[in-house]
mmCIF file of C-alpha atoms in Angstrom:
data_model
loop_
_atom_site.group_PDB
_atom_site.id
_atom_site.type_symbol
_atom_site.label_atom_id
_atom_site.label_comp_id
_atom_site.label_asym_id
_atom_site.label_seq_id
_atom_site.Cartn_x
_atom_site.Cartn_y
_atom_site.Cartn_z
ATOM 1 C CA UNK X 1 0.000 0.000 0.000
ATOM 2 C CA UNK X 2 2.863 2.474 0.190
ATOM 3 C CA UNK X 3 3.975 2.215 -2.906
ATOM 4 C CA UNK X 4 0.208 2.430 -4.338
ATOM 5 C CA UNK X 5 0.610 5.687 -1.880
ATOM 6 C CA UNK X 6 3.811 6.861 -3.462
ATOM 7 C CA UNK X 7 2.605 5.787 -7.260
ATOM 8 C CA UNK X 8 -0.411 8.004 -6.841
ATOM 9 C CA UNK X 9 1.442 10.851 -5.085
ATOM 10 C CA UNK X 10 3.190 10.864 -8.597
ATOM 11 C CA UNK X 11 0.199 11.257 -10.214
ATOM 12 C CA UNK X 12 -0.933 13.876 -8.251
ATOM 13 C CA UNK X 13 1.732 16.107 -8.873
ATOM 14 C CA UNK X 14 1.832 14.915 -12.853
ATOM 15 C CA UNK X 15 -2.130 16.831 -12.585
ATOM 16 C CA UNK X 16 -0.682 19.860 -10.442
ATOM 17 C CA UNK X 17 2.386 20.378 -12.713
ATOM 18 C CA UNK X 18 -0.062 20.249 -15.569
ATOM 19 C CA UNK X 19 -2.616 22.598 -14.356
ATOM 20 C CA UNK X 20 -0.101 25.096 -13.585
ATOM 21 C CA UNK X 21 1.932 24.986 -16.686
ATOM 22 C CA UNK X 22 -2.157 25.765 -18.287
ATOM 23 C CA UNK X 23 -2.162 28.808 -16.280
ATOM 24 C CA UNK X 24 0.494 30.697 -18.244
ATOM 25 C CA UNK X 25 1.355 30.615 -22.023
ATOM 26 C CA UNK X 26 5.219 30.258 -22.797
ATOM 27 C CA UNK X 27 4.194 30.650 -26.490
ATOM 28 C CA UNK X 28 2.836 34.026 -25.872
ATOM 29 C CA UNK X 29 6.916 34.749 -24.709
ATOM 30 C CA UNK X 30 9.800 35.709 -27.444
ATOM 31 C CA UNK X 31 11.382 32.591 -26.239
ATOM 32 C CA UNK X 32 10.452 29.464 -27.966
ATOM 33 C CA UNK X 33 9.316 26.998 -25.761
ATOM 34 C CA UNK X 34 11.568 24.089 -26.503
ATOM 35 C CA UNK X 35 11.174 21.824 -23.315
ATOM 36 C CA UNK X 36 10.149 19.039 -25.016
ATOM 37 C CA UNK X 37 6.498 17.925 -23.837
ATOM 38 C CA UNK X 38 6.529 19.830 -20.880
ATOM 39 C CA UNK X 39 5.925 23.449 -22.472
ATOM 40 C CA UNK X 40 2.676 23.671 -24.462
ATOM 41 C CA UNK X 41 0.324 26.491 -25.409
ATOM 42 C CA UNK X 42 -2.467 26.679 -22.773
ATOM 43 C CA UNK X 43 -5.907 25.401 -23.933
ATOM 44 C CA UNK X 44 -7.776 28.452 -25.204
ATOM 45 C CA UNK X 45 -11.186 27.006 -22.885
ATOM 46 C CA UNK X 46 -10.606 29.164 -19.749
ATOM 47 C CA UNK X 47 -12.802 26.633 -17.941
ATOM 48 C CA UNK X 48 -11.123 23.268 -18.600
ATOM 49 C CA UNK X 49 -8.087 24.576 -17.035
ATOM 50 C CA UNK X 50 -10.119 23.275 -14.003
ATOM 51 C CA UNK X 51 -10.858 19.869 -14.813
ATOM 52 C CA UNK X 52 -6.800 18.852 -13.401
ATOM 53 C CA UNK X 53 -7.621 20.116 -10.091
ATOM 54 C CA UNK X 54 -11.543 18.346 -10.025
ATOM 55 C CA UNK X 55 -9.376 15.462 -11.301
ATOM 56 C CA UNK X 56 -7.044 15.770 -7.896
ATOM 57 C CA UNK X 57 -9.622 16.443 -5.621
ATOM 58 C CA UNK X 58 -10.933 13.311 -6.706
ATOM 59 C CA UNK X 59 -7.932 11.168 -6.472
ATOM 60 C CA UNK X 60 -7.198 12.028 -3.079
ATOM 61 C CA UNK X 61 -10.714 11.175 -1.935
ATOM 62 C CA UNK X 62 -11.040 7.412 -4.294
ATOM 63 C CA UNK X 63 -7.781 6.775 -2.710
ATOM 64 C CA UNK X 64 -8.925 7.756 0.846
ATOM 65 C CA UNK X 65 -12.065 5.462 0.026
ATOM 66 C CA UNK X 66 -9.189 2.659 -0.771
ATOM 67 C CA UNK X 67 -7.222 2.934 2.571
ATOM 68 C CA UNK X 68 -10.052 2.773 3.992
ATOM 69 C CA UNK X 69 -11.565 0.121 2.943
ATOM 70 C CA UNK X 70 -8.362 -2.163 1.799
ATOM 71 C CA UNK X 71 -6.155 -0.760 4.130
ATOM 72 C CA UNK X 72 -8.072 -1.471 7.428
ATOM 73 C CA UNK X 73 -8.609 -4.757 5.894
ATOM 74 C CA UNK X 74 -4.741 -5.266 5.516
ATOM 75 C CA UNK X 75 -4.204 -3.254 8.861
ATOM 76 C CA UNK X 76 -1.812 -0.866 7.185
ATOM 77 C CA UNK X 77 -0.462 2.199 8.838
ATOM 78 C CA UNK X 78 0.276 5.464 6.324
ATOM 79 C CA UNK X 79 3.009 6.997 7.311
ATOM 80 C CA UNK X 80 4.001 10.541 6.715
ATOM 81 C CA UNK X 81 8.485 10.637 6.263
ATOM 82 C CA UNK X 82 9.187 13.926 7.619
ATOM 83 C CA UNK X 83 12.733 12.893 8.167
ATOM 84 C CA UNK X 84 13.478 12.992 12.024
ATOM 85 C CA UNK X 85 9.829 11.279 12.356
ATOM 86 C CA UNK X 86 7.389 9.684 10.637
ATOM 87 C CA UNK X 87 3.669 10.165 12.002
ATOM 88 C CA UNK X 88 1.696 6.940 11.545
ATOM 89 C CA UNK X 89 -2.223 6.897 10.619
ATOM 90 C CA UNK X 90 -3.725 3.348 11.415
ATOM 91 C CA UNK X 91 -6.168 3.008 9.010
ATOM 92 C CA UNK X 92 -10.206 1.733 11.089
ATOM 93 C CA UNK X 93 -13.029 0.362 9.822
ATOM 94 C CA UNK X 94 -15.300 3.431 11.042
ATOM 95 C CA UNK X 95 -12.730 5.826 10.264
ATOM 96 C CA UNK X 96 -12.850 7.092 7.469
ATOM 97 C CA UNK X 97 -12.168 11.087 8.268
ATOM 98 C CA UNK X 98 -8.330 9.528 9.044
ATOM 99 C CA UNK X 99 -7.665 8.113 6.039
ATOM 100 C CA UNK X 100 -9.107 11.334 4.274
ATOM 101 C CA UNK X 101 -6.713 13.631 6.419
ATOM 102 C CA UNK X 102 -3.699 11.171 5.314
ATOM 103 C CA UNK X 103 -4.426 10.745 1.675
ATOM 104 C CA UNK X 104 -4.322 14.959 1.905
ATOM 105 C CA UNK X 105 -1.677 15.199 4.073
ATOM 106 C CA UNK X 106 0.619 12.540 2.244
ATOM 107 C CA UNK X 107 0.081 14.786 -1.214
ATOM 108 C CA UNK X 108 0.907 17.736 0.716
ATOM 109 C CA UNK X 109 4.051 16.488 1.696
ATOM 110 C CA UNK X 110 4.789 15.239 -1.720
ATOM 111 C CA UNK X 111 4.344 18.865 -2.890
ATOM 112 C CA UNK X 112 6.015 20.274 -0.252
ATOM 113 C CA UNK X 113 9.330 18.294 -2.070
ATOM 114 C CA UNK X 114 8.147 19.023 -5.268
ATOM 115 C CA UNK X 115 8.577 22.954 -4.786
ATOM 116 C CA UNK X 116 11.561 22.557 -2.453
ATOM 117 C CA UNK X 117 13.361 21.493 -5.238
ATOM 118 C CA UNK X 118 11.874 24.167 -7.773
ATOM 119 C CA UNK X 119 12.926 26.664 -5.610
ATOM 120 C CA UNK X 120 16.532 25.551 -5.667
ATOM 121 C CA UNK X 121 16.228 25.403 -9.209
ATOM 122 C CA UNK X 122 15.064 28.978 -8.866
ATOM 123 C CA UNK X 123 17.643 29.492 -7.079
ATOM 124 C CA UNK X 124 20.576 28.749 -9.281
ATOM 125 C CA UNK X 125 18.434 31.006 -12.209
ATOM 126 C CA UNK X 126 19.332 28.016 -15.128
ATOM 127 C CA UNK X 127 18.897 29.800 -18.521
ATOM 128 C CA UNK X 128 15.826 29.711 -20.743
ATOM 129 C CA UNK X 129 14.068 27.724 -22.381
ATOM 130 C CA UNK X 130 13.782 25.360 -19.146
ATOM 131 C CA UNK X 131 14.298 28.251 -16.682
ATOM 132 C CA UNK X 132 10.765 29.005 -18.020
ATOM 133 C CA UNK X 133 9.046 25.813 -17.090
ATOM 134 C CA UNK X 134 10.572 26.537 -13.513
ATOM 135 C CA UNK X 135 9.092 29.986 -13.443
ATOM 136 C CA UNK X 136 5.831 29.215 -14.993
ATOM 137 C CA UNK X 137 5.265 26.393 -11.579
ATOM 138 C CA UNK X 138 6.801 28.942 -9.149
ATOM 139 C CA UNK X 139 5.105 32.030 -10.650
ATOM 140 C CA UNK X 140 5.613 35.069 -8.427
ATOM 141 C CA UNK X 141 7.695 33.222 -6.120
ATOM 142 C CA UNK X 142 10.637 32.897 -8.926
ATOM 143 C CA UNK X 143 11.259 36.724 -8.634
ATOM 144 C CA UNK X 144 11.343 37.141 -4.812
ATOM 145 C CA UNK X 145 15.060 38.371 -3.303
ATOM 146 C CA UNK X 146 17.402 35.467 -2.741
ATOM 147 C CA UNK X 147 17.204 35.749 0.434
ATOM 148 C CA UNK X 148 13.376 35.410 1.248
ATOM 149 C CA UNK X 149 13.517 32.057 -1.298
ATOM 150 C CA UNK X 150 16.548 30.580 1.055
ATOM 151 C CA UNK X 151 14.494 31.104 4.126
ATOM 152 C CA UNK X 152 11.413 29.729 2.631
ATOM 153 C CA UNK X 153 12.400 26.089 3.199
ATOM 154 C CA UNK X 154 12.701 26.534 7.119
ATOM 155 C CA UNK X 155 9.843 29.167 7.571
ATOM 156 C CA UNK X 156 7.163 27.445 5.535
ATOM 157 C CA UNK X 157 7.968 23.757 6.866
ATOM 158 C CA UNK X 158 8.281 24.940 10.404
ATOM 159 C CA UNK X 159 4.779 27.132 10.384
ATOM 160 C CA UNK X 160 3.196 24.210 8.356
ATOM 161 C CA UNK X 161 4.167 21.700 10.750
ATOM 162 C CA UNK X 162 3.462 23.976 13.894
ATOM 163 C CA UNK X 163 -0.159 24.534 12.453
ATOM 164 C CA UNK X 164 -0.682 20.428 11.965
ATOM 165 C CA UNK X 165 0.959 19.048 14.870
ATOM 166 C CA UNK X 166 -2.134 20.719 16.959
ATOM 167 C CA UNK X 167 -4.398 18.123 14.899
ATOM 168 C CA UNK X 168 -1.951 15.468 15.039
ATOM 169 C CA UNK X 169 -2.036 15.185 18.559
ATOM 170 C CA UNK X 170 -6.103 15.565 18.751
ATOM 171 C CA UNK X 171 -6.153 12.342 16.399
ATOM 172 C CA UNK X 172 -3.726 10.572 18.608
ATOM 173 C CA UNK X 173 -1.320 10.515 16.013
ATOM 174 C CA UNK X 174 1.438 12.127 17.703
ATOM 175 C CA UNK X 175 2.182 12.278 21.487
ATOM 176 C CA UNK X 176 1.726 15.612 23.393
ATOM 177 C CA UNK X 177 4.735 17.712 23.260
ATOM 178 C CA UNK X 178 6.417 17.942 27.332
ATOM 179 C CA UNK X 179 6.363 21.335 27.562
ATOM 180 C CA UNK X 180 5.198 24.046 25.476
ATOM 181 C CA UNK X 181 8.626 25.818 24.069
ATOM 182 C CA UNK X 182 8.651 22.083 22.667
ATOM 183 C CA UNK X 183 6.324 22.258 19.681
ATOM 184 C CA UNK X 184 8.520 25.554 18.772
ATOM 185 C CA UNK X 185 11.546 23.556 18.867
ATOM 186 C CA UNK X 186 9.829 20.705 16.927
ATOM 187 C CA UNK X 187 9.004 23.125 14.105
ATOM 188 C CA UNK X 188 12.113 24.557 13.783
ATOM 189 C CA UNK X 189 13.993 21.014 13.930
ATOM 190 C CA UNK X 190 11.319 19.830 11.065
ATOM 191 C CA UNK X 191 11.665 23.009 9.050
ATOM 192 C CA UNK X 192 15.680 22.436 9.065
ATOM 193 C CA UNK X 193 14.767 19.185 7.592
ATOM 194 C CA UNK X 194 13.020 21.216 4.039
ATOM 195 C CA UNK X 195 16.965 21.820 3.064
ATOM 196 C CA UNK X 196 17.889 18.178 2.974
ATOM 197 C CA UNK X 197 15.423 17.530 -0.051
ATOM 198 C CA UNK X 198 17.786 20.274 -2.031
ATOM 199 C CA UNK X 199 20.827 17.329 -1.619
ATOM 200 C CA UNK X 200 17.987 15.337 -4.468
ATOM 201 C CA UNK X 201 18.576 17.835 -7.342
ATOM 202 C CA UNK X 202 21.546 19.103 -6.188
ATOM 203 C CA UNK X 203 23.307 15.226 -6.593
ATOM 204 C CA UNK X 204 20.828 14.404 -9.916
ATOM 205 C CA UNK X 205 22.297 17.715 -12.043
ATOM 206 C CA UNK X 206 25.839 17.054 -11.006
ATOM 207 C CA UNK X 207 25.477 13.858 -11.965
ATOM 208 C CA UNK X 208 24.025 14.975 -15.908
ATOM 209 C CA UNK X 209 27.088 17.348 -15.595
ATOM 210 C CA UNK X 210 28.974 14.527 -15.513
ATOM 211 C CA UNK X 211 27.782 12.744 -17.780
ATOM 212 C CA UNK X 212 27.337 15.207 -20.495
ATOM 213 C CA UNK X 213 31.296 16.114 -19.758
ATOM 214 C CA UNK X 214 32.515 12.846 -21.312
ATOM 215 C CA UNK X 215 29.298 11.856 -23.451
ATOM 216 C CA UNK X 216 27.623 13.701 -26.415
ATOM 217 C CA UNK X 217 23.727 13.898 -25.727
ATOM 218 C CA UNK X 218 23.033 16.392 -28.670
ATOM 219 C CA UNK X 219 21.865 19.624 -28.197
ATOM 220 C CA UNK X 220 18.978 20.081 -26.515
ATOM 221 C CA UNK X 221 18.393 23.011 -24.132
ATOM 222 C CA UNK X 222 18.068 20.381 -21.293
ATOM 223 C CA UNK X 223 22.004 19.756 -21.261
ATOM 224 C CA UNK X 224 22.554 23.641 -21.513
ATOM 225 C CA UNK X 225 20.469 24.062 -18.717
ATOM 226 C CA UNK X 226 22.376 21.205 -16.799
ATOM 227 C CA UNK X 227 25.659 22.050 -17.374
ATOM 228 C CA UNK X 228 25.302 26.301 -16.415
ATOM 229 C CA UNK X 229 23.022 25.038 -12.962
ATOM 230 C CA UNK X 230 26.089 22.387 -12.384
ATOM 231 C CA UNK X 231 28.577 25.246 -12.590
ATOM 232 C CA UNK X 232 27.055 27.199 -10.567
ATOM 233 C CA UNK X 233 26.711 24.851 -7.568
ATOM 234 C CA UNK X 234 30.490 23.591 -8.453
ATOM 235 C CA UNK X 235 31.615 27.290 -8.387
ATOM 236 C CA UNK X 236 32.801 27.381 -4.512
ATOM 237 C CA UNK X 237 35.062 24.240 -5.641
ATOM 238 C CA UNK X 238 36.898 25.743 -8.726
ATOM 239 C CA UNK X 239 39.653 27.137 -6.777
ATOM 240 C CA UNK X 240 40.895 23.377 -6.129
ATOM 241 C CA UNK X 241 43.105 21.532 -8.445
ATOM 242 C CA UNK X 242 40.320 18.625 -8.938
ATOM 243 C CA UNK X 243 41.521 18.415 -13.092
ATOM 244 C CA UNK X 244 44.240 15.281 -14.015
ATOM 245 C CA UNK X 245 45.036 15.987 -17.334
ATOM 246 C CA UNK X 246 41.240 16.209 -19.360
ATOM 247 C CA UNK X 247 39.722 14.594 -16.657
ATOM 248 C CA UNK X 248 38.051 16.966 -14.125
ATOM 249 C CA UNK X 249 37.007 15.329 -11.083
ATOM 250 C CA UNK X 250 35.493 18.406 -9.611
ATOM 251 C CA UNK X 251 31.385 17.136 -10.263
ATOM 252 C CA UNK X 252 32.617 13.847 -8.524
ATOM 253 C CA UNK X 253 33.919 16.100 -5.615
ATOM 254 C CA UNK X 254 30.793 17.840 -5.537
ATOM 255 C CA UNK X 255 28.605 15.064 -5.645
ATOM 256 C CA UNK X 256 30.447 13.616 -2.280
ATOM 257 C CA UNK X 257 30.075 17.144 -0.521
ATOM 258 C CA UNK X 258 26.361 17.489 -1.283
ATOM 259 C CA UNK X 259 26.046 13.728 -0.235
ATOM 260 C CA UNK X 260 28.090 13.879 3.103
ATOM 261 C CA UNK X 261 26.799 16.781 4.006
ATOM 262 C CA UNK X 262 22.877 16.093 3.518
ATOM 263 C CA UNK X 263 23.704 13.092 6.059
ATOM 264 C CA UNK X 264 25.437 14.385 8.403
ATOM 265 C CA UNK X 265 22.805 17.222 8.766
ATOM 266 C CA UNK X 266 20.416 14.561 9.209
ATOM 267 C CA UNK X 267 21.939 12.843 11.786
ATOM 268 C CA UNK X 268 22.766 16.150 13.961
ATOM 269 C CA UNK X 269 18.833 16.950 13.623
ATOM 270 C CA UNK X 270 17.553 13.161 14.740
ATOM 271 C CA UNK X 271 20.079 13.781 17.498
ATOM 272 C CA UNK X 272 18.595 17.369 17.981
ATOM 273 C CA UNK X 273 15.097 16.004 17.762
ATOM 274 C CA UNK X 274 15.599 12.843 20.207
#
């Protein structure tokens, strides 16, 4: 059942992606849009833009119906990864609000990634076409100073989790913080956690970077867009002396930064958190 969770968490954000790209025309732009498949010309019908997010609604609520039903039958638990914990909903016969709240929740979180990693994208200010598709999911946010979009990660995750842990612990889901600085500190340790998802693009576009270094892929915008992003995460590294001959070993250096450092900082917040 979690994978059927995951699976349809991907589908989800396939509809949300997909709405939003309908919202804004990249053809109307001087740029060509030249992300294959993912940059179309919005349907003219201003209405059917809003069959995607009918279509959500009602996949998170048939899939609530299905933990329900299958999932009390199978007495499976949905679990929410957060990181530092993972808050468990037991799926009951008669309860069928629960399993509602989780098939939500679980899509919220998925999002929550989703546009964690846009915003690093955003972040690093690729060039078009792709930068495009980036700004056309992020709309206003893309343009915000850099230094409101790096303290989005903790400040939204923190608030979002301060705001649901009150529920949480109404539903029995999670146990009643020991004091009350201690749901603060609980945020705060959670919202930490929204900068670990970054080490997820960060790894996959040195990894292209890489690849596209020592392979020819042809020249799509995509590898353009790879290799300028790659650069400019690799840029506090080009000061070392990471090239042997034509081989430069700097992406591979990178990649094992962004790698040991995403787990260390995960082990100094469980250690925080416990």
């Amino acid at each position: 059942m979690s994978w059927v969770d995951f699976i349809l968490n991907i589908a989800g954000l396939l509809l949300w992606l997909n709405w939003r790209a309908g919202t804004i025309d990249p053809l109307s732009r001087r740029t060509p849009a030249t992300l294959v498949g993912t940059l179309r010309q919005a349907a003219p019908s201003r209405g059917g833009r809003w069959n995607l997010p009918l279509f959500l609604g009602a996949l998170l609520f048939c899939r609530a119906i299905l933990y329900w039903q299958i999932g009390s039958a199978l007495r499976w638990a949905g679990t929410l990864n957060l990181g530092v914990i993972s808050p468990a909903f037991f799926m009951k016969s008669d309860g069928f609000g629960q399993a509602l709240l989780f098939s939500v929740l679980s899509f919220l979180v998925a999002l929550g990634v989703l546009y964690s990693c846009l915003l690093l994208l955003s972040l690093l200010k690729g060039p078009k076409p792709v930068h495009d598709f980036i700004r056309m999911q992020l709309g206003r946010i893309d343009d915000w100073p850099t230094a409101v979009k790096l303290a989005s990660p903790l400040v939204v995750t923190a608030v979002g989790w301060w705001a649901a842990s009150w529920g949480l612990v109404r539903l029995h889901v999670m146990p009643h913080p020991v004091a009350p600085a201690a749901r603060t500190e609980e945020a705060l340790i959670i919202g930490a956690q929204g900068y670990l998802i970054w080490e997820y693009p960060a790894v996959a576009l040195l990894v292209l970077h890489l690849l596209n270094n020592y392979i020819y892929f042809g020249r799509h915008p995509i590898w353009n867009y790879t290799d300028v992003t790659a650069n400019t995460l690799l840029r506090p590294l080009k000061w070392l002396p990471m090239r042997i001959g034509k081989l430069d070993l700097t992406p591979v250096a990178g990649i094992v930064i962004v790698i040991l450092a995403a787990e260390y900082s995960e082990r100094g917040l469980r250690h925080l958190w416990h």
